[in-house]
Amino acid sequence: MAMSFKELKRELAESLGNRDDLQSRLGYFLNLAQDRIARKYDFAEMRDKKSVFVNSSGSADADKDRDRRVDIPRDLRDIHSAILLNGATSKKLEYITSIKWDVAVALERQFLTGVPSQYTIFQKQVLLWRCPDAEYQLDLHYSKFPARLESDVQYSDLEHKDDLIITVA
């Protein structure tokens, strides 16, 4: 049975000897433990999907630069795949690290239009190459970090891992 945030704090306090000087920090310890666990393990319940539409809004380089950028979710831990859908067809995009992006996509080719085939993550955005020449749906399959525990009646996104959260905290 899952424990509420209030119950997690009570259990952690007991395991720390019910020290009065730590009571105000128990929530911080539990949230830090959740993040540590999420960084180390990729649990199925932490996987999610974001669908966005990308399209061509103009021919100027500034328009193309805006069209190839997609904001990533705030709780993103890691992208597993990026899939481009165009009607009945789909295509998995190739991931290029941001360090290799400038070599893979030379400056003079960065605003070429067509069907996007590659992506990278840069400054909290997904960058596509080629710039979209039509409207496409982009599905990002990713792992996320658990939501912060703030309310006493809230439950952790990490399902059935209460003992692990308390142990790591």
Short mmCIF file of C-alpha atoms in Angstrom, two decimals:
data_model
loop_
_atom_site.label_atom_id
_atom_site.label_comp_id
_atom_site.label_asym_id
_atom_site.label_seq_id
_atom_site.Cartn_x
_atom_site.Cartn_y
_atom_site.Cartn_z
CA MET A 1 0.00 0.00 0.00
CA ALA A 2 1.34 3.42 -0.95
CA MET A 3 2.08 5.94 1.76
CA SER A 4 1.04 9.59 1.72
CA PHE A 5 3.60 12.37 2.08
CA LYS A 6 2.52 12.77 5.73
CA GLU A 7 3.07 9.05 6.38
CA LEU A 8 6.45 9.12 4.62
CA LYS A 9 7.56 12.04 6.81
CA ARG A 10 6.40 10.20 9.94
CA GLU A 11 8.29 7.02 8.97
CA LEU A 12 11.44 8.97 8.10
CA ALA A 13 11.25 10.87 11.40
CA GLU A 14 11.00 7.58 13.30
CA SER A 15 13.94 6.11 11.43
CA LEU A 16 15.99 9.20 12.34
CA GLY A 17 15.12 8.88 16.04
CA ASN A 18 12.36 11.55 16.05
CA ARG A 19 14.91 14.35 16.31
CA ASP A 20 13.23 17.75 16.63
CA ASP A 21 15.97 19.56 14.73
CA LEU A 22 15.21 17.63 11.50
CA GLN A 23 11.39 17.94 11.41
CA SER A 24 11.40 20.96 9.09
CA ARG A 25 13.75 19.24 6.63
CA LEU A 26 11.97 15.88 6.23
CA GLY A 27 10.12 16.99 3.08
CA TYR A 28 13.38 18.17 1.55
CA PHE A 29 15.05 14.83 2.32
CA LEU A 30 12.17 12.85 0.78
CA ASN A 31 12.08 14.96 -2.40
CA LEU A 32 15.85 14.70 -2.75
CA ALA A 33 15.57 10.92 -2.34
CA GLN A 34 12.94 10.74 -5.09
CA ASP A 35 15.22 12.65 -7.49
CA ARG A 36 18.21 10.44 -6.63
CA ILE A 37 16.17 7.30 -7.28
CA ALA A 38 14.80 8.68 -10.56
CA ARG A 39 18.32 9.56 -11.78
CA LYS A 40 19.57 6.05 -11.07
CA TYR A 41 16.58 3.95 -12.22
CA ASP A 42 14.20 4.27 -15.15
CA PHE A 43 10.93 2.88 -13.80
CA ALA A 44 8.01 2.21 -16.15
CA GLU A 45 5.65 4.47 -14.19
CA MET A 46 7.95 7.41 -14.93
CA ARG A 47 7.63 7.11 -18.71
CA ASP A 48 5.48 9.61 -20.57
CA LYS A 49 4.72 10.95 -24.04
CA LYS A 50 4.38 14.47 -25.38
CA SER A 51 2.86 15.12 -28.80
CA VAL A 52 3.39 18.45 -30.56
CA PHE A 53 2.81 19.69 -34.07
CA VAL A 54 5.70 21.23 -35.98
CA ASN A 55 5.25 23.04 -39.27
CA SER A 56 6.68 25.54 -41.71
CA SER A 57 5.62 29.13 -41.00
CA GLY A 58 7.79 31.02 -43.47
CA SER A 59 10.84 31.05 -45.68
CA ALA A 60 13.08 33.45 -43.73
CA ASP A 61 15.85 31.88 -41.64
CA ALA A 62 14.31 33.31 -38.45
CA ASP A 63 11.02 31.52 -39.28
CA LYS A 64 12.84 28.28 -40.01
CA ASP A 65 14.83 28.55 -36.78
CA ARG A 66 11.61 28.97 -34.79
CA ASP A 67 9.90 26.10 -36.66
CA ARG A 68 12.64 23.59 -35.81
CA ARG A 69 12.52 24.24 -32.04
CA VAL A 70 10.28 22.33 -29.62
CA ASP A 71 10.15 23.05 -25.90
CA ILE A 72 10.88 20.00 -23.78
CA PRO A 73 8.72 19.07 -20.79
CA ARG A 74 9.87 20.63 -17.49
CA ASP A 75 10.02 17.23 -15.78
CA LEU A 76 12.15 15.62 -18.52
CA ARG A 77 14.79 13.16 -17.37
CA ASP A 78 15.71 11.51 -20.68
CA ILE A 79 14.24 11.21 -24.18
CA HIS A 80 13.93 7.60 -25.32
CA SER A 81 12.74 8.34 -28.84
CA ALA A 82 11.38 11.05 -31.09
CA ILE A 83 8.92 9.86 -33.72
CA LEU A 84 7.72 12.00 -36.60
CA LEU A 85 4.24 11.23 -37.95
CA ASN A 86 2.90 12.38 -41.28
CA GLY A 87 -0.54 10.99 -41.90
CA ALA A 88 -0.24 7.19 -41.99
CA THR A 89 3.56 7.07 -41.99
CA SER A 90 5.95 7.42 -39.09
CA LYS A 91 9.70 7.78 -38.81
CA LYS A 92 12.02 7.53 -35.80
CA LEU A 93 14.40 10.49 -35.72
CA GLU A 94 18.12 9.96 -35.17
CA TYR A 95 19.52 11.53 -31.98
CA ILE A 96 22.74 13.55 -32.35
CA THR A 97 24.50 14.80 -29.21
CA SER A 98 24.67 18.58 -28.92
CA ILE A 99 28.47 18.37 -29.02
CA LYS A 100 28.39 16.65 -32.42
CA TRP A 101 25.46 18.73 -33.76
CA ASP A 102 27.64 21.45 -35.34
CA VAL A 103 29.63 18.81 -37.23
CA ALA A 104 26.58 16.77 -38.28
CA VAL A 105 24.59 19.84 -39.31
CA ALA A 106 27.00 22.30 -40.87
CA LEU A 107 26.15 25.99 -40.46
CA GLU A 108 25.33 26.47 -44.14
CA ARG A 109 22.90 23.51 -44.05
CA GLN A 110 21.12 24.21 -40.76
CA PHE A 111 18.07 25.90 -42.35
CA LEU A 112 17.46 23.42 -45.18
CA THR A 113 13.83 22.37 -45.27
CA GLY A 114 12.40 18.91 -45.75
CA VAL A 115 11.25 16.00 -43.63
CA PRO A 116 13.12 16.20 -40.30
CA SER A 117 15.45 13.23 -39.79
CA GLN A 118 17.65 14.19 -36.81
CA TYR A 119 17.31 15.96 -33.48
CA THR A 120 19.36 17.16 -30.55
CA ILE A 121 18.62 18.74 -27.18
CA PHE A 122 19.97 22.24 -26.70
CA GLN A 123 18.98 24.95 -24.18
CA LYS A 124 15.86 23.12 -22.94
CA GLN A 125 14.61 22.60 -26.48
CA VAL A 126 14.60 19.86 -29.09
CA LEU A 127 16.19 21.08 -32.32
CA LEU A 128 15.15 19.36 -35.55
CA TRP A 129 17.07 18.98 -38.76
CA ARG A 130 15.83 19.48 -41.42
CA CYS A 131 13.47 22.36 -40.75
CA PRO A 132 9.90 21.12 -41.30
CA ASP A 133 8.54 21.73 -44.81
CA ALA A 134 4.97 20.78 -43.86
CA GLU A 135 2.95 20.02 -40.74
CA TYR A 136 4.10 16.96 -38.80
CA GLN A 137 3.25 15.47 -35.44
CA LEU A 138 6.28 14.89 -33.23
CA ASP A 139 5.89 12.33 -30.44
CA LEU A 140 8.52 12.48 -27.71
CA HIS A 141 8.72 9.32 -25.59
CA TYR A 142 10.59 10.20 -22.43
CA SER A 143 11.27 9.46 -18.78
CA LYS A 144 10.35 12.11 -16.27
CA PHE A 145 11.30 13.05 -12.75
CA PRO A 146 8.68 12.49 -10.04
CA ALA A 147 6.54 15.45 -8.99
CA ARG A 148 7.65 17.22 -5.83
CA LEU A 149 5.85 16.13 -2.70
CA GLU A 150 4.26 19.19 -1.08
CA SER A 151 0.83 18.28 0.32
CA ASP A 152 0.39 15.84 3.19
CA VAL A 153 -2.24 13.89 1.21
CA GLN A 154 -0.04 13.60 -1.91
CA TYR A 155 1.47 10.29 -3.03
CA SER A 156 4.79 9.75 -4.79
CA ASP A 157 4.84 9.09 -8.53
CA LEU A 158 7.25 6.25 -7.75
CA GLU A 159 4.72 3.47 -7.27
CA HIS A 160 5.28 0.98 -4.44
CA LYS A 161 8.72 2.36 -3.63
CA ASP A 162 7.99 3.94 -0.25
CA ASP A 163 10.60 1.82 1.54
CA LEU A 164 13.22 2.77 -1.04
CA ILE A 165 12.40 6.49 -0.72
CA ILE A 166 12.71 6.31 3.09
CA THR A 167 15.96 4.32 2.89
CA VAL A 168 17.56 6.74 0.40
CA ALA A 169 16.35 9.78 2.38
#
